[in-house]
Amino acid sequence: MTEKYNPVVQDQEQRDGENPATMLSFIHTSGDEKLIGTVFIAQGKDPKPLVILLPGFPGNEVNFDIAHAVRRAGWNVLVFNYRGSWGSSGKYLFSNMLEDIDNVIEFVRSDSFGEKYNTDSSRIVLAGHSMGGFGALKKTAEYDFIKHTAAFACFNIGYVGKLFGVVPGAKDIALEKLSMGAMILNETSGEELYDDIASNAQDWDLTDYASNFSGKNVLLISAGHDHLAPTEMHSAPLLKSLKTIDDLDLSEQMLDTGHSFSDKRIELTTLFIEWLSGIKF
């Protein structure tokens, strides 16, 4: 961001009438089910880099405020709903969520996506909030071609799953939270979501993937008053493991707010766009 123009709080002064900023619907298939979402397209003729901005659980916070600001900064942004959530068909499971991200990543790298949404498929950033932060980091660890990722109040689902059989009362607490989320999701229940985590915990702990971030660029923003993904259980162990990697470009911030960053949206967005502005593809 420059001193003259701040995309977080200012509209662009000049409009490109031939190639204006716009929004287009996004529809794609994953597991024979329909995913729906929105692509925010920045103004200008040249193809733009893309941020895939992943929502958390159960997905009622879609971070459109961040998406609009990132678009004003010159990026395209894709926000989509996982299977079984918010109009996307099918069954909601965390394992399905990860498959959905795989399928979307494959699609956004295609010529057809690039042409329709004026996107440069060689410049992709994964970012996400809470469970979306987990998805962004997990897939960045798996794909060599994804070099840049950001997570806000990341919920390390695998780390939590490993505690189910160790910490007294952990199962009951998890079932209560998962059941509340399942009430607004399709074809799922708290018990099914719990079993999904328990059966995949060994593969989903992000702290076990630290070496996969070698040579990559990671931004982690945590919340100091986070009661859903407490820092001592989620961000702190993850940061400790990532700091063992010498050639990782790691940026970390902690904001004085809660899990949803409700009273720090401007600061959160500012930090994210400042980080994006420093990316070299």
mmCIF file of C-alpha atoms in Angstrom:
data_model
loop_
_atom_site.group_PDB
_atom_site.id
_atom_site.type_symbol
_atom_site.label_atom_id
_atom_site.label_comp_id
_atom_site.label_asym_id
_atom_site.label_seq_id
_atom_site.Cartn_x
_atom_site.Cartn_y
_atom_site.Cartn_z
ATOM 1 C CA MET A 1 0.000 0.000 0.000
ATOM 2 C CA THR A 2 1.161 3.535 -0.739
ATOM 3 C CA GLU A 3 0.618 6.650 1.316
ATOM 4 C CA LYS A 4 -1.581 8.045 -1.431
ATOM 5 C CA TYR A 5 -3.958 5.097 -1.675
ATOM 6 C CA ASN A 6 -5.100 2.617 0.955
ATOM 7 C CA PRO A 7 -7.303 -0.166 -0.514
ATOM 8 C CA VAL A 8 -8.461 -1.202 2.956
ATOM 9 C CA VAL A 9 -10.424 2.005 3.516
ATOM 10 C CA GLN A 10 -10.469 3.816 0.163
ATOM 11 C CA ASP A 11 -12.191 3.237 -3.166
ATOM 12 C CA GLN A 12 -10.129 3.452 -6.317
ATOM 13 C CA GLU A 13 -10.201 6.997 -7.691
ATOM 14 C CA GLN A 14 -9.984 6.012 -11.342
ATOM 15 C CA ARG A 15 -12.329 3.463 -12.903
ATOM 16 C CA ASP A 16 -11.258 1.332 -15.839
ATOM 17 C CA GLY A 17 -14.404 1.593 -17.934
ATOM 18 C CA GLU A 18 -13.342 -1.138 -20.360
ATOM 19 C CA ASN A 19 -12.171 -3.557 -17.656
ATOM 20 C CA PRO A 20 -13.980 -2.568 -14.452
ATOM 21 C CA ALA A 21 -13.894 -4.374 -11.142
ATOM 22 C CA THR A 22 -16.736 -6.866 -10.927
ATOM 23 C CA MET A 23 -18.047 -10.048 -9.306
ATOM 24 C CA LEU A 24 -18.948 -13.297 -11.027
ATOM 25 C CA SER A 25 -20.614 -16.417 -9.671
ATOM 26 C CA PHE A 26 -18.486 -19.521 -9.236
ATOM 27 C CA ILE A 27 -19.839 -23.028 -9.806
ATOM 28 C CA HIS A 28 -17.716 -26.166 -9.783
ATOM 29 C CA THR A 29 -18.155 -29.885 -9.160
ATOM 30 C CA SER A 30 -16.531 -31.756 -6.294
ATOM 31 C CA GLY A 31 -17.401 -35.349 -5.475
ATOM 32 C CA ASP A 32 -20.309 -35.130 -7.937
ATOM 33 C CA GLU A 33 -21.737 -32.265 -5.888
ATOM 34 C CA LYS A 34 -22.065 -28.586 -6.773
ATOM 35 C CA LEU A 35 -19.853 -26.024 -5.085
ATOM 36 C CA ILE A 36 -20.965 -22.414 -5.318
ATOM 37 C CA GLY A 37 -19.100 -19.233 -4.581
ATOM 38 C CA THR A 38 -18.014 -15.816 -5.804
ATOM 39 C CA VAL A 39 -14.999 -14.525 -7.704
ATOM 40 C CA PHE A 40 -14.046 -10.906 -7.007
ATOM 41 C CA ILE A 41 -12.319 -9.600 -10.137
ATOM 42 C CA ALA A 42 -9.995 -6.610 -9.956
ATOM 43 C CA GLN A 43 -10.132 -3.932 -12.610
ATOM 44 C CA GLY A 44 -7.606 -3.855 -15.444
ATOM 45 C CA LYS A 45 -6.915 -5.763 -18.634
ATOM 46 C CA ASP A 46 -3.948 -7.878 -17.524
ATOM 47 C CA PRO A 47 -4.610 -11.220 -15.772
ATOM 48 C CA LYS A 48 -4.471 -10.891 -12.002
ATOM 49 C CA PRO A 49 -2.992 -13.046 -9.251
ATOM 50 C CA LEU A 50 -5.560 -15.011 -7.244
ATOM 51 C CA VAL A 51 -6.245 -15.391 -3.534
ATOM 52 C CA ILE A 52 -8.363 -18.417 -2.629
ATOM 53 C CA LEU A 53 -9.943 -17.259 0.642
ATOM 54 C CA LEU A 54 -11.259 -20.222 2.627
ATOM 55 C CA PRO A 55 -14.041 -19.850 5.236
ATOM 56 C CA GLY A 56 -14.084 -21.597 8.584
ATOM 57 C CA PHE A 57 -16.614 -23.832 10.319
ATOM 58 C CA PRO A 58 -19.554 -23.723 9.828
ATOM 59 C CA GLY A 59 -18.948 -20.982 7.270
ATOM 60 C CA ASN A 60 -21.216 -18.102 8.251
ATOM 61 C CA GLU A 61 -18.207 -15.721 8.187
ATOM 62 C CA VAL A 62 -17.140 -15.527 4.538
ATOM 63 C CA ASN A 63 -14.760 -12.563 4.933
ATOM 64 C CA PHE A 64 -16.215 -10.598 2.041
ATOM 65 C CA ASP A 65 -14.870 -7.407 3.620
ATOM 66 C CA ILE A 66 -11.349 -8.758 3.196
ATOM 67 C CA ALA A 67 -12.141 -9.956 -0.328
ATOM 68 C CA HIS A 68 -13.326 -6.497 -1.449
ATOM 69 C CA ALA A 69 -10.211 -4.829 -0.043
ATOM 70 C CA VAL A 70 -7.861 -7.370 -1.614
ATOM 71 C CA ARG A 71 -9.572 -6.810 -4.952
ATOM 72 C CA ARG A 72 -9.057 -3.045 -4.593
ATOM 73 C CA ALA A 73 -5.373 -3.873 -4.058
ATOM 74 C CA GLY A 74 -5.285 -5.489 -7.497
ATOM 75 C CA TRP A 75 -5.910 -9.169 -6.773
ATOM 76 C CA ASN A 76 -8.709 -11.499 -7.780
ATOM 77 C CA VAL A 77 -10.303 -13.369 -4.891
ATOM 78 C CA LEU A 78 -12.254 -16.631 -4.875
ATOM 79 C CA VAL A 79 -14.544 -17.448 -1.955
ATOM 80 C CA PHE A 80 -16.507 -20.696 -2.181
ATOM 81 C CA ASN A 81 -18.664 -22.833 0.091
ATOM 82 C CA TYR A 82 -17.645 -26.397 0.848
ATOM 83 C CA ARG A 83 -19.912 -29.338 0.112
ATOM 84 C CA GLY A 84 -22.968 -29.334 2.346
ATOM 85 C CA SER A 85 -22.704 -25.686 3.344
ATOM 86 C CA TRP A 86 -24.467 -22.477 2.390
ATOM 87 C CA GLY A 87 -26.031 -23.619 -0.860
ATOM 88 C CA SER A 88 -23.369 -26.071 -2.010
ATOM 89 C CA SER A 89 -24.891 -29.528 -2.324
ATOM 90 C CA GLY A 90 -23.765 -32.755 -0.709
ATOM 91 C CA LYS A 91 -22.540 -33.903 2.678
ATOM 92 C CA TYR A 92 -20.455 -31.729 4.955
ATOM 93 C CA LEU A 93 -17.397 -33.398 6.407
ATOM 94 C CA PHE A 94 -13.947 -32.021 7.085
ATOM 95 C CA SER A 95 -12.477 -34.728 4.866
ATOM 96 C CA ASN A 96 -14.841 -33.578 2.092
ATOM 97 C CA MET A 97 -13.756 -29.999 2.717
ATOM 98 C CA LEU A 98 -10.142 -30.939 2.010
ATOM 99 C CA GLU A 99 -11.165 -32.739 -1.187
ATOM 100 C CA ASP A 100 -13.146 -29.675 -2.235
ATOM 101 C CA ILE A 101 -10.045 -27.507 -1.840
ATOM 102 C CA ASP A 102 -8.077 -29.985 -3.968
ATOM 103 C CA ASN A 103 -10.669 -29.857 -6.724
ATOM 104 C CA VAL A 104 -10.872 -26.078 -6.668
ATOM 105 C CA ILE A 105 -7.085 -25.721 -6.808
ATOM 106 C CA GLU A 106 -7.015 -27.964 -9.859
ATOM 107 C CA PHE A 107 -9.790 -25.930 -11.507
ATOM 108 C CA VAL A 108 -8.272 -22.495 -10.895
ATOM 109 C CA ARG A 109 -5.083 -23.638 -12.628
ATOM 110 C CA SER A 110 -7.007 -24.455 -15.809
ATOM 111 C CA ASP A 111 -7.101 -22.288 -18.918
ATOM 112 C CA SER A 112 -10.898 -22.124 -18.738
ATOM 113 C CA PHE A 113 -10.853 -20.563 -15.266
ATOM 114 C CA GLY A 114 -8.113 -18.128 -16.232
ATOM 115 C CA GLU A 115 -9.969 -16.963 -19.320
ATOM 116 C CA LYS A 116 -13.348 -16.589 -17.630
ATOM 117 C CA TYR A 117 -12.067 -14.800 -14.534
ATOM 118 C CA ASN A 118 -9.020 -13.001 -15.997
ATOM 119 C CA THR A 119 -6.673 -14.822 -13.626
ATOM 120 C CA ASP A 120 -2.987 -15.731 -13.868
ATOM 121 C CA SER A 121 -2.996 -19.355 -12.695
ATOM 122 C CA SER A 122 0.751 -19.264 -11.976
ATOM 123 C CA ARG A 123 0.191 -16.746 -9.163
ATOM 124 C CA ILE A 124 -1.986 -18.341 -6.482
ATOM 125 C CA VAL A 125 -2.141 -17.651 -2.748
ATOM 126 C CA LEU A 126 -4.102 -19.755 -0.260
ATOM 127 C CA ALA A 127 -5.548 -18.013 2.783
ATOM 128 C CA GLY A 128 -8.214 -18.841 5.323
ATOM 129 C CA HIS A 129 -9.780 -18.172 8.689
ATOM 130 C CA SER A 130 -10.077 -20.761 11.473
ATOM 131 C CA MET A 131 -10.829 -24.118 9.820
ATOM 132 C CA GLY A 132 -10.139 -22.397 6.503
ATOM 133 C CA GLY A 133 -6.713 -21.501 7.840
ATOM 134 C CA PHE A 134 -6.130 -25.170 8.545
ATOM 135 C CA GLY A 135 -7.171 -26.024 4.986
ATOM 136 C CA ALA A 136 -4.916 -23.334 3.517
ATOM 137 C CA LEU A 137 -1.869 -24.509 5.466
ATOM 138 C CA LYS A 138 -2.546 -28.212 4.890
ATOM 139 C CA LYS A 139 -2.813 -27.802 1.128
ATOM 140 C CA THR A 140 0.190 -25.476 0.963
ATOM 141 C CA ALA A 141 2.169 -28.211 2.701
ATOM 142 C CA GLU A 142 0.979 -30.722 0.096
ATOM 143 C CA TYR A 143 1.471 -28.723 -3.124
ATOM 144 C CA ASP A 144 4.984 -27.713 -4.167
ATOM 145 C CA PHE A 145 3.691 -25.074 -6.585
ATOM 146 C CA ILE A 146 1.863 -23.163 -3.827
ATOM 147 C CA LYS A 147 4.510 -21.022 -2.162
ATOM 148 C CA HIS A 148 2.486 -18.415 -0.255
ATOM 149 C CA THR A 149 -0.180 -18.961 2.391
ATOM 150 C CA ALA A 150 -1.870 -17.065 5.219
ATOM 151 C CA ALA A 151 -3.964 -18.255 8.140
ATOM 152 C CA PHE A 152 -6.034 -16.182 10.555
ATOM 153 C CA ALA A 153 -6.825 -17.781 13.945
ATOM 154 C CA CYS A 154 -5.951 -21.158 12.487
ATOM 155 C CA PHE A 155 -7.777 -24.108 14.022
ATOM 156 C CA ASN A 156 -5.343 -27.043 13.992
ATOM 157 C CA ILE A 157 -7.957 -29.770 13.808
ATOM 158 C CA GLY A 158 -5.495 -32.657 13.896
ATOM 159 C CA TYR A 159 -3.828 -31.419 17.071
ATOM 160 C CA VAL A 160 -7.249 -31.225 18.726
ATOM 161 C CA GLY A 161 -8.171 -34.692 17.479
ATOM 162 C CA LYS A 162 -5.112 -36.150 19.166
ATOM 163 C CA LEU A 163 -6.426 -34.825 22.502
ATOM 164 C CA PHE A 164 -9.815 -36.529 22.272
ATOM 165 C CA GLY A 165 -8.714 -39.680 24.047
ATOM 166 C CA VAL A 166 -6.246 -37.959 26.364
ATOM 167 C CA VAL A 167 -7.915 -34.904 27.902
ATOM 168 C CA PRO A 168 -10.903 -35.643 30.183
ATOM 169 C CA GLY A 169 -14.113 -34.151 28.849
ATOM 170 C CA ALA A 170 -12.581 -33.253 25.465
ATOM 171 C CA LYS A 171 -15.024 -35.454 23.577
ATOM 172 C CA ASP A 172 -18.093 -33.916 25.216
ATOM 173 C CA ILE A 173 -16.867 -30.374 24.558
ATOM 174 C CA ALA A 174 -16.067 -31.201 20.943
ATOM 175 C CA LEU A 175 -19.427 -32.883 20.356
ATOM 176 C CA GLU A 176 -21.268 -29.857 21.744
ATOM 177 C CA LYS A 177 -19.438 -27.411 19.464
ATOM 178 C CA LEU A 178 -19.638 -29.662 16.399
ATOM 179 C CA SER A 179 -23.334 -30.371 16.914
ATOM 180 C CA MET A 180 -24.098 -26.649 17.023
ATOM 181 C CA GLY A 181 -22.353 -26.152 13.698
ATOM 182 C CA ALA A 182 -23.953 -29.232 12.167
ATOM 183 C CA MET A 183 -27.408 -27.736 12.715
ATOM 184 C CA ILE A 184 -26.892 -25.388 9.744
ATOM 185 C CA LEU A 185 -25.040 -27.858 7.512
ATOM 186 C CA ASN A 186 -26.299 -30.590 5.193
ATOM 187 C CA GLU A 187 -26.364 -34.350 5.749
ATOM 188 C CA THR A 188 -24.104 -34.324 8.801
ATOM 189 C CA SER A 189 -24.151 -34.440 12.598
ATOM 190 C CA GLY A 190 -21.889 -33.665 15.510
ATOM 191 C CA GLU A 191 -21.119 -37.361 15.902
ATOM 192 C CA GLU A 192 -20.126 -37.766 12.244
ATOM 193 C CA LEU A 193 -17.918 -34.691 12.371
ATOM 194 C CA TYR A 194 -16.307 -35.924 15.578
ATOM 195 C CA ASP A 195 -15.607 -39.328 14.031
ATOM 196 C CA ASP A 196 -14.180 -37.620 10.940
ATOM 197 C CA ILE A 197 -11.678 -35.752 13.099
ATOM 198 C CA ALA A 198 -10.843 -38.723 15.319
ATOM 199 C CA SER A 199 -10.139 -41.051 12.403
ATOM 200 C CA ASN A 200 -7.893 -38.509 10.642
ATOM 201 C CA ALA A 201 -6.168 -36.846 13.590
ATOM 202 C CA GLN A 202 -2.790 -38.415 12.894
ATOM 203 C CA ASP A 203 -2.783 -37.044 9.344
ATOM 204 C CA TRP A 204 -4.252 -33.614 10.105
ATOM 205 C CA ASP A 205 -1.894 -32.211 12.742
ATOM 206 C CA LEU A 206 -0.161 -29.274 11.047
ATOM 207 C CA THR A 207 2.768 -29.411 13.453
ATOM 208 C CA ASP A 208 3.822 -32.655 11.742
ATOM 209 C CA TYR A 209 4.167 -30.903 8.367
ATOM 210 C CA ALA A 210 6.677 -28.193 9.307
ATOM 211 C CA SER A 211 9.374 -29.485 6.931
ATOM 212 C CA ASN A 212 6.914 -29.233 4.016
ATOM 213 C CA PHE A 213 7.002 -25.445 4.354
ATOM 214 C CA SER A 214 10.678 -25.258 3.485
ATOM 215 C CA GLY A 215 11.223 -22.490 0.943
ATOM 216 C CA LYS A 216 7.723 -21.087 1.398
ATOM 217 C CA ASN A 217 6.182 -17.860 2.671
ATOM 218 C CA VAL A 218 3.709 -18.082 5.567
ATOM 219 C CA LEU A 219 1.690 -15.439 7.416
ATOM 220 C CA LEU A 220 0.055 -16.429 10.704
ATOM 221 C CA ILE A 221 -2.237 -13.979 12.478
ATOM 222 C CA SER A 222 -3.615 -15.138 15.815
ATOM 223 C CA ALA A 223 -6.069 -13.614 18.293
ATOM 224 C CA GLY A 224 -4.996 -12.985 21.855
ATOM 225 C CA HIS A 225 -8.498 -13.595 23.247
ATOM 226 C CA ASP A 226 -9.345 -16.600 21.107
ATOM 227 C CA HIS A 227 -11.593 -19.017 23.027
ATOM 228 C CA LEU A 228 -12.396 -21.229 20.035
ATOM 229 C CA ALA A 229 -8.815 -21.792 18.873
ATOM 230 C CA PRO A 230 -6.767 -20.860 21.962
ATOM 231 C CA THR A 231 -3.255 -19.785 21.051
ATOM 232 C CA GLU A 232 -1.610 -22.206 23.482
ATOM 233 C CA MET A 233 -3.309 -25.130 21.724
ATOM 234 C CA HIS A 234 -3.278 -23.963 18.117
ATOM 235 C CA SER A 235 -0.979 -21.146 17.003
ATOM 236 C CA ALA A 236 1.777 -21.565 19.610
ATOM 237 C CA PRO A 237 2.607 -25.241 18.846
ATOM 238 C CA LEU A 238 2.369 -24.532 15.121
ATOM 239 C CA LEU A 239 4.703 -21.541 15.345
ATOM 240 C CA LYS A 240 7.158 -23.553 17.427
ATOM 241 C CA SER A 241 7.335 -26.264 14.772
ATOM 242 C CA LEU A 242 7.590 -23.808 11.868
ATOM 243 C CA LYS A 243 10.412 -21.861 13.511
ATOM 244 C CA THR A 244 12.613 -24.953 13.222
ATOM 245 C CA ILE A 245 12.671 -24.487 9.420
ATOM 246 C CA ASP A 246 15.596 -22.274 8.405
ATOM 247 C CA ASP A 247 14.508 -21.367 4.883
ATOM 248 C CA LEU A 248 10.889 -20.556 5.716
ATOM 249 C CA ASP A 249 9.804 -16.923 5.359
ATOM 250 C CA LEU A 250 7.528 -16.732 8.400
ATOM 251 C CA SER A 251 5.560 -13.667 9.499
ATOM 252 C CA GLU A 252 3.525 -13.716 12.706
ATOM 253 C CA GLN A 253 1.160 -11.283 14.388
ATOM 254 C CA MET A 254 -1.160 -11.450 17.398
ATOM 255 C CA LEU A 255 -4.083 -9.052 17.591
ATOM 256 C CA ASP A 256 -5.886 -7.977 20.748
ATOM 257 C CA THR A 257 -9.215 -9.512 19.800
ATOM 258 C CA GLY A 258 -11.265 -12.710 19.668
ATOM 259 C CA HIS A 259 -11.514 -15.579 17.212
ATOM 260 C CA SER A 260 -13.598 -13.765 14.586
ATOM 261 C CA PHE A 261 -11.484 -10.553 14.700
ATOM 262 C CA SER A 262 -14.800 -8.715 15.014
ATOM 263 C CA ASP A 263 -13.281 -5.506 16.406
ATOM 264 C CA LYS A 264 -10.039 -5.713 14.440
ATOM 265 C CA ARG A 265 -11.214 -6.203 10.856
ATOM 266 C CA ILE A 266 -9.364 -3.153 9.527
ATOM 267 C CA GLU A 267 -6.105 -4.165 11.210
ATOM 268 C CA LEU A 268 -6.463 -7.769 10.060
ATOM 269 C CA THR A 269 -7.101 -6.717 6.468
ATOM 270 C CA THR A 270 -4.260 -4.196 6.547
ATOM 271 C CA LEU A 271 -1.765 -6.806 7.732
ATOM 272 C CA PHE A 272 -2.903 -9.261 5.084
ATOM 273 C CA ILE A 273 -2.690 -6.782 2.199
ATOM 274 C CA GLU A 274 0.695 -5.503 3.354
ATOM 275 C CA TRP A 275 1.921 -9.113 3.324
ATOM 276 C CA LEU A 276 0.414 -9.718 -0.121
ATOM 277 C CA SER A 277 2.111 -6.600 -1.473
ATOM 278 C CA GLY A 278 5.510 -8.072 -0.623
ATOM 279 C CA ILE A 279 5.002 -11.358 -2.461
ATOM 280 C CA LYS A 280 7.362 -12.155 -5.309
ATOM 281 C CA PHE A 281 6.163 -14.970 -7.584
#
